[in-house]
mmCIF file of C-alpha atoms in Angstrom:
data_model
loop_
_atom_site.group_PDB
_atom_site.id
_atom_site.type_symbol
_atom_site.label_atom_id
_atom_site.label_comp_id
_atom_site.label_asym_id
_atom_site.label_seq_id
_atom_site.Cartn_x
_atom_site.Cartn_y
_atom_site.Cartn_z
ATOM 1 C CA UNK A 1 84.336 -15.414 37.917
ATOM 2 C CA UNK A 2 81.670 -15.144 35.284
ATOM 3 C CA UNK A 3 82.623 -12.896 32.446
ATOM 4 C CA UNK A 4 80.881 -12.064 29.081
ATOM 5 C CA UNK A 5 82.601 -10.382 26.181
ATOM 6 C CA UNK A 6 81.052 -9.237 22.918
ATOM 7 C CA UNK A 7 83.075 -9.284 19.625
ATOM 8 C CA UNK A 8 82.403 -8.772 15.868
ATOM 9 C CA UNK A 9 82.384 -6.103 13.182
ATOM 10 C CA UNK A 10 81.657 -2.672 14.390
ATOM 11 C CA UNK A 11 80.621 -1.306 11.000
ATOM 12 C CA UNK A 12 77.924 -2.840 8.934
ATOM 13 C CA UNK A 13 76.523 -1.765 5.646
ATOM 14 C CA UNK A 14 72.744 -1.241 5.221
ATOM 15 C CA UNK A 15 71.018 -4.345 4.028
ATOM 16 C CA UNK A 16 73.852 -6.574 5.266
ATOM 17 C CA UNK A 17 73.801 -8.876 8.344
ATOM 18 C CA UNK A 18 74.874 -7.596 11.722
ATOM 19 C CA UNK A 19 76.737 -10.395 13.568
ATOM 20 C CA UNK A 20 78.142 -10.532 17.033
ATOM 21 C CA UNK A 21 79.573 -13.264 19.213
ATOM 22 C CA UNK A 22 79.474 -13.389 23.054
ATOM 23 C CA UNK A 23 82.218 -15.335 24.651
ATOM 24 C CA UNK A 24 81.467 -16.662 28.143
ATOM 25 C CA UNK A 25 84.003 -17.620 30.762
ATOM 26 C CA UNK A 26 83.528 -18.843 34.281
ATOM 27 C CA UNK A 27 80.432 -20.959 33.541
ATOM 28 C CA UNK A 28 79.206 -23.351 30.831
ATOM 29 C CA UNK A 29 76.566 -22.087 28.621
ATOM 30 C CA UNK A 30 75.206 -25.602 28.739
ATOM 31 C CA UNK A 31 74.182 -24.985 32.313
ATOM 32 C CA UNK A 32 70.467 -25.712 32.435
ATOM 33 C CA UNK A 33 69.762 -22.898 34.926
ATOM 34 C CA UNK A 34 70.156 -19.898 32.624
ATOM 35 C CA UNK A 35 69.228 -18.316 29.352
ATOM 36 C CA UNK A 36 71.698 -16.338 27.186
ATOM 37 C CA UNK A 37 70.377 -13.056 25.891
ATOM 38 C CA UNK A 38 71.040 -10.098 23.707
ATOM 39 C CA UNK A 39 70.021 -6.501 24.544
ATOM 40 C CA UNK A 40 70.719 -3.192 22.791
ATOM 41 C CA UNK A 41 70.734 0.453 23.441
ATOM 42 C CA UNK A 42 70.405 2.847 20.422
ATOM 43 C CA UNK A 43 71.955 6.335 20.871
ATOM 44 C CA UNK A 44 69.785 8.465 23.071
ATOM 45 C CA UNK A 45 67.303 5.653 23.725
ATOM 46 C CA UNK A 46 66.496 3.057 26.298
ATOM 47 C CA UNK A 47 67.302 -0.574 26.474
ATOM 48 C CA UNK A 48 65.640 -2.962 24.137
ATOM 49 C CA UNK A 49 65.461 -6.807 24.668
ATOM 50 C CA UNK A 50 66.301 -8.636 21.420
ATOM 51 C CA UNK A 51 66.012 -12.277 22.428
ATOM 52 C CA UNK A 52 67.106 -15.149 24.665
ATOM 53 C CA UNK A 53 68.198 -18.725 24.122
ATOM 54 C CA UNK A 54 68.100 -21.630 26.461
ATOM 55 C CA UNK A 55 70.804 -24.299 26.418
ATOM 56 C CA UNK A 56 68.408 -26.736 24.889
ATOM 57 C CA UNK A 57 68.088 -24.620 21.887
ATOM 58 C CA UNK A 58 64.739 -23.057 22.652
ATOM 59 C CA UNK A 59 64.773 -19.412 21.598
ATOM 60 C CA UNK A 60 62.588 -16.386 22.340
ATOM 61 C CA UNK A 61 62.703 -13.311 20.200
ATOM 62 C CA UNK A 62 61.217 -9.768 20.499
ATOM 63 C CA UNK A 63 58.139 -9.569 18.287
ATOM 64 C CA UNK A 64 59.517 -6.425 16.606
ATOM 65 C CA UNK A 65 62.696 -8.177 15.507
ATOM 66 C CA UNK A 66 61.602 -11.720 15.210
ATOM 67 C CA UNK A 67 61.686 -11.836 11.399
ATOM 68 C CA UNK A 68 65.326 -10.746 11.261
ATOM 69 C CA UNK A 69 66.992 -12.212 14.391
ATOM 70 C CA UNK A 70 68.714 -15.520 15.095
ATOM 71 C CA UNK A 71 70.465 -16.409 18.279
ATOM 72 C CA UNK A 72 72.515 -19.622 18.424
ATOM 73 C CA UNK A 73 74.888 -21.408 20.829
ATOM 74 C CA UNK A 74 78.257 -22.967 20.182
ATOM 75 C CA UNK A 75 78.808 -25.053 23.246
ATOM 76 C CA UNK A 76 82.240 -26.260 22.096
ATOM 77 C CA UNK A 77 83.480 -22.697 22.321
ATOM 78 C CA UNK A 78 81.265 -21.622 25.124
ATOM 79 C CA UNK A 79 79.905 -18.857 22.912
ATOM 80 C CA UNK A 80 76.598 -17.641 21.721
ATOM 81 C CA UNK A 81 75.862 -15.445 18.750
ATOM 82 C CA UNK A 82 73.529 -12.864 17.377
ATOM 83 C CA UNK A 83 72.518 -12.430 13.753
ATOM 84 C CA UNK A 84 70.438 -9.585 12.559
ATOM 85 C CA UNK A 85 69.604 -9.526 8.895
ATOM 86 C CA UNK A 86 68.710 -6.638 6.581
ATOM 87 C CA UNK A 87 70.405 -4.123 8.875
ATOM 88 C CA UNK A 88 69.354 -0.479 8.672
ATOM 89 C CA UNK A 89 70.694 2.645 10.340
ATOM 90 C CA UNK A 90 67.992 2.212 13.038
ATOM 91 C CA UNK A 91 69.901 -0.911 14.207
ATOM 92 C CA UNK A 92 72.832 1.290 15.153
ATOM 93 C CA UNK A 93 73.295 0.594 18.906
ATOM 94 C CA UNK A 94 75.433 -0.699 21.656
ATOM 95 C CA UNK A 95 74.751 -4.404 21.718
ATOM 96 C CA UNK A 96 75.055 -6.262 25.011
ATOM 97 C CA UNK A 97 75.069 -9.914 25.846
ATOM 98 C CA UNK A 98 73.938 -11.112 29.166
ATOM 99 C CA UNK A 99 73.125 -14.111 31.309
ATOM 100 C CA UNK A 100 69.349 -14.237 32.087
ATOM 101 C CA UNK A 101 67.556 -16.036 34.877
ATOM 102 C CA UNK A 102 63.953 -16.526 33.974
ATOM 103 C CA UNK A 103 61.274 -18.709 35.538
ATOM 104 C CA UNK A 104 57.956 -18.650 37.209
ATOM 105 C CA UNK A 105 56.349 -19.988 40.484
ATOM 106 C CA UNK A 106 52.902 -20.211 41.976
ATOM 107 C CA UNK A 107 52.316 -17.826 44.944
ATOM 108 C CA UNK A 108 50.208 -18.472 48.008
ATOM 109 C CA UNK A 109 47.108 -17.576 45.970
ATOM 110 C CA UNK A 110 47.949 -20.035 43.329
ATOM 111 C CA UNK A 111 48.708 -17.235 40.847
ATOM 112 C CA UNK A 112 51.479 -17.745 38.413
ATOM 113 C CA UNK A 113 54.243 -15.250 38.947
ATOM 114 C CA UNK A 114 56.937 -14.870 36.280
ATOM 115 C CA UNK A 115 60.290 -13.203 36.743
ATOM 116 C CA UNK A 116 63.613 -12.549 34.957
ATOM 117 C CA UNK A 117 66.855 -10.784 35.578
ATOM 118 C CA UNK A 118 69.961 -9.990 33.436
ATOM 119 C CA UNK A 119 73.181 -10.544 35.340
ATOM 120 C CA UNK A 120 75.950 -10.098 34.480
ATOM 121 C CA UNK A 121 76.256 -8.201 31.275
ATOM 122 C CA UNK A 122 79.130 -7.918 28.773
ATOM 123 C CA UNK A 123 80.752 -4.501 28.383
ATOM 124 C CA UNK A 124 78.860 -3.886 25.120
ATOM 125 C CA UNK A 125 79.847 -3.447 21.547
ATOM 126 C CA UNK A 126 78.908 -0.347 19.531
ATOM 127 C CA UNK A 127 77.811 -1.345 16.002
ATOM 128 C CA UNK A 128 77.143 1.254 13.405
ATOM 129 C CA UNK A 129 75.107 0.567 10.358
ATOM 130 C CA UNK A 130 76.218 2.921 7.749
ATOM 131 C CA UNK A 131 77.400 2.930 4.048
ATOM 132 C CA UNK B 1 53.945 -3.618 23.506
ATOM 133 C CA UNK B 2 55.490 -0.313 24.156
ATOM 134 C CA UNK B 3 58.440 0.442 26.469
ATOM 135 C CA UNK B 4 57.669 1.232 30.007
ATOM 136 C CA UNK B 5 57.463 4.916 30.954
ATOM 137 C CA UNK B 6 60.149 6.482 33.192
ATOM 138 C CA UNK B 7 60.741 10.162 33.821
ATOM 139 C CA UNK B 8 63.682 11.247 31.597
ATOM 140 C CA UNK B 9 65.469 12.835 34.539
ATOM 141 C CA UNK B 10 65.376 13.289 38.288
ATOM 142 C CA UNK B 11 67.655 15.097 40.605
ATOM 143 C CA UNK B 12 68.368 15.358 44.326
ATOM 144 C CA UNK B 13 70.898 16.730 46.772
ATOM 145 C CA UNK B 14 73.287 14.494 48.682
ATOM 146 C CA UNK B 15 71.637 12.724 51.686
ATOM 147 C CA UNK B 16 68.175 13.238 50.153
ATOM 148 C CA UNK B 17 65.920 10.432 48.935
ATOM 149 C CA UNK B 18 64.600 10.198 45.363
ATOM 150 C CA UNK B 19 62.102 7.828 43.688
ATOM 151 C CA UNK B 20 62.050 6.849 40.032
ATOM 152 C CA UNK B 21 58.797 5.566 38.746
ATOM 153 C CA UNK B 22 58.188 3.013 36.036
ATOM 154 C CA UNK B 23 54.689 2.966 34.632
ATOM 155 C CA UNK B 24 53.300 0.236 32.383
ATOM 156 C CA UNK B 25 49.909 -1.335 31.987
ATOM 157 C CA UNK B 26 47.790 -4.078 33.408
ATOM 158 C CA UNK B 27 49.350 -6.415 30.876
ATOM 159 C CA UNK B 28 52.888 -5.966 32.131
ATOM 160 C CA UNK B 29 53.922 -4.137 35.365
ATOM 161 C CA UNK B 30 50.314 -4.472 36.625
ATOM 162 C CA UNK B 31 50.413 -8.304 36.481
ATOM 163 C CA UNK B 32 51.726 -10.511 39.293
ATOM 164 C CA UNK B 33 55.032 -10.728 37.454
ATOM 165 C CA UNK B 34 58.215 -9.220 39.053
ATOM 166 C CA UNK B 35 60.244 -6.301 38.047
ATOM 167 C CA UNK B 36 63.999 -5.589 37.993
ATOM 168 C CA UNK B 37 66.114 -2.442 37.935
ATOM 169 C CA UNK B 38 69.474 -1.650 36.447
ATOM 170 C CA UNK B 39 72.098 1.073 36.985
ATOM 171 C CA UNK B 40 74.319 2.224 34.138
ATOM 172 C CA UNK B 41 77.127 4.633 34.232
ATOM 173 C CA UNK B 42 78.328 6.183 30.814
ATOM 174 C CA UNK B 43 80.255 3.809 28.700
ATOM 175 C CA UNK B 44 79.774 0.840 30.990
ATOM 176 C CA UNK B 45 77.553 -2.119 31.043
ATOM 177 C CA UNK B 46 74.157 -2.050 32.984
ATOM 178 C CA UNK B 47 74.302 -3.484 36.493
ATOM 179 C CA UNK B 48 71.451 -5.300 38.317
ATOM 180 C CA UNK B 49 70.611 -3.487 41.450
ATOM 181 C CA UNK B 50 67.069 -4.724 42.199
ATOM 182 C CA UNK B 51 65.413 -8.031 41.200
ATOM 183 C CA UNK B 52 62.127 -9.711 41.942
ATOM 184 C CA UNK B 53 60.666 -6.191 42.490
ATOM 185 C CA UNK B 54 62.275 -5.620 45.928
ATOM 186 C CA UNK B 55 65.352 -7.776 46.412
ATOM 187 C CA UNK B 56 68.933 -6.661 46.285
ATOM 188 C CA UNK B 57 71.839 -8.745 44.900
ATOM 189 C CA UNK B 58 74.729 -9.279 47.100
ATOM 190 C CA UNK B 59 76.902 -6.193 47.314
ATOM 191 C CA UNK B 60 74.248 -3.715 46.481
ATOM 192 C CA UNK B 61 73.710 -1.051 49.129
ATOM 193 C CA UNK B 62 70.485 -1.158 51.252
ATOM 194 C CA UNK B 63 70.025 2.512 50.106
ATOM 195 C CA UNK B 64 68.449 1.016 47.074
ATOM 196 C CA UNK B 65 64.961 -0.312 47.382
ATOM 197 C CA UNK B 66 62.131 -1.321 45.047
ATOM 198 C CA UNK B 67 58.408 -1.625 45.219
ATOM 199 C CA UNK B 68 55.352 -2.042 42.990
ATOM 200 C CA UNK B 69 51.674 -0.836 43.239
ATOM 201 C CA UNK B 70 49.261 -1.329 40.448
ATOM 202 C CA UNK B 71 50.810 -0.523 37.061
ATOM 203 C CA UNK B 72 53.769 1.364 38.533
ATOM 204 C CA UNK B 73 56.961 0.084 39.884
ATOM 205 C CA UNK B 74 59.349 2.327 41.831
ATOM 206 C CA UNK B 75 63.016 2.492 42.722
ATOM 207 C CA UNK B 76 63.928 4.516 45.809
ATOM 208 C CA UNK B 77 67.460 5.668 46.492
ATOM 209 C CA UNK B 78 67.964 7.021 50.012
ATOM 210 C CA UNK B 79 70.935 8.903 51.419
ATOM 211 C CA UNK B 80 71.831 10.071 47.892
ATOM 212 C CA UNK B 81 75.547 10.122 47.075
ATOM 213 C CA UNK B 82 77.514 11.551 44.195
ATOM 214 C CA UNK B 83 78.362 8.051 43.022
ATOM 215 C CA UNK B 84 74.556 7.330 42.459
ATOM 216 C CA UNK B 85 74.617 9.691 39.507
ATOM 217 C CA UNK B 86 73.866 7.339 36.568
ATOM 218 C CA UNK B 87 71.128 6.155 34.305
ATOM 219 C CA UNK B 88 68.464 3.837 35.744
ATOM 220 C CA UNK B 89 66.282 1.347 33.841
ATOM 221 C CA UNK B 90 63.324 -0.764 34.944
ATOM 222 C CA UNK B 91 62.539 -4.026 33.342
ATOM 223 C CA UNK B 92 59.192 -5.965 33.331
ATOM 224 C CA UNK B 93 58.994 -9.684 32.472
ATOM 225 C CA UNK B 94 55.740 -10.175 30.684
ATOM 226 C CA UNK B 95 56.036 -13.612 29.201
ATOM 227 C CA UNK B 96 58.360 -15.908 27.460
ATOM 228 C CA UNK B 97 58.375 -13.717 24.333
ATOM 229 C CA UNK B 98 58.090 -10.297 25.874
ATOM 230 C CA UNK B 99 60.529 -8.496 28.100
ATOM 231 C CA UNK B 100 60.032 -4.695 28.338
ATOM 232 C CA UNK B 101 62.485 -2.071 29.456
ATOM 233 C CA UNK B 102 61.824 1.461 30.530
ATOM 234 C CA UNK B 103 63.134 4.398 28.493
ATOM 235 C CA UNK B 104 65.624 5.152 31.316
ATOM 236 C CA UNK B 105 66.018 7.901 33.906
ATOM 237 C CA UNK B 106 69.052 10.082 34.252
ATOM 238 C CA UNK B 107 69.718 10.751 37.936
ATOM 239 C CA UNK B 108 71.668 13.937 38.744
ATOM 240 C CA UNK B 109 73.143 14.498 42.142
ATOM 241 C CA UNK B 110 73.185 18.262 42.793
#
């Protein structure tokens, strides 16, 4: 059964780098069908997509975080990681890793239709940015 | 782009039906792209309950249904049960570099 688990420091000082690892079991992250993604939820706020990585190394990041974010894969350990530099208290959130399906098709009117879904998710890791 | 707009809270009595709206723009929800919905209980991970706008994953009750019209997507829960009390989020795929979530809706079963 597919399972994802986040791990890493739960307390980060301002200006330092927030780093998390997602360990995947039940499927190889080298599977060409899926993307591997990070999403966060700040206290009292909604979900925010951070970025996604394909097994080939192609990455896509949220425009608001692109300058500070790196997602990478370690296929030997079946893990993928998140690095967020120059952390501030605004980065305090529960961070989730998830498997993502994303693709597009052409409908009967020859319109390009894109879609994605995150399933399953890890249990989440609360990371606090504070001195 | 901004997060999608959802009502902060909705409520309903057991056995009733409720609908949660998710409003975006002609650049996201209003495109041909598809929408997904997630259910989250406090302290747990979000769970996919609707994908491709109106499809249910295996194991999800047919009391949950999704639709989209114009710039607004909707999640309807029929035959409301106490166990449905949770937070619900919509998600719109825009393009390879943009995925938008709604602000979330807290459902209270009275």
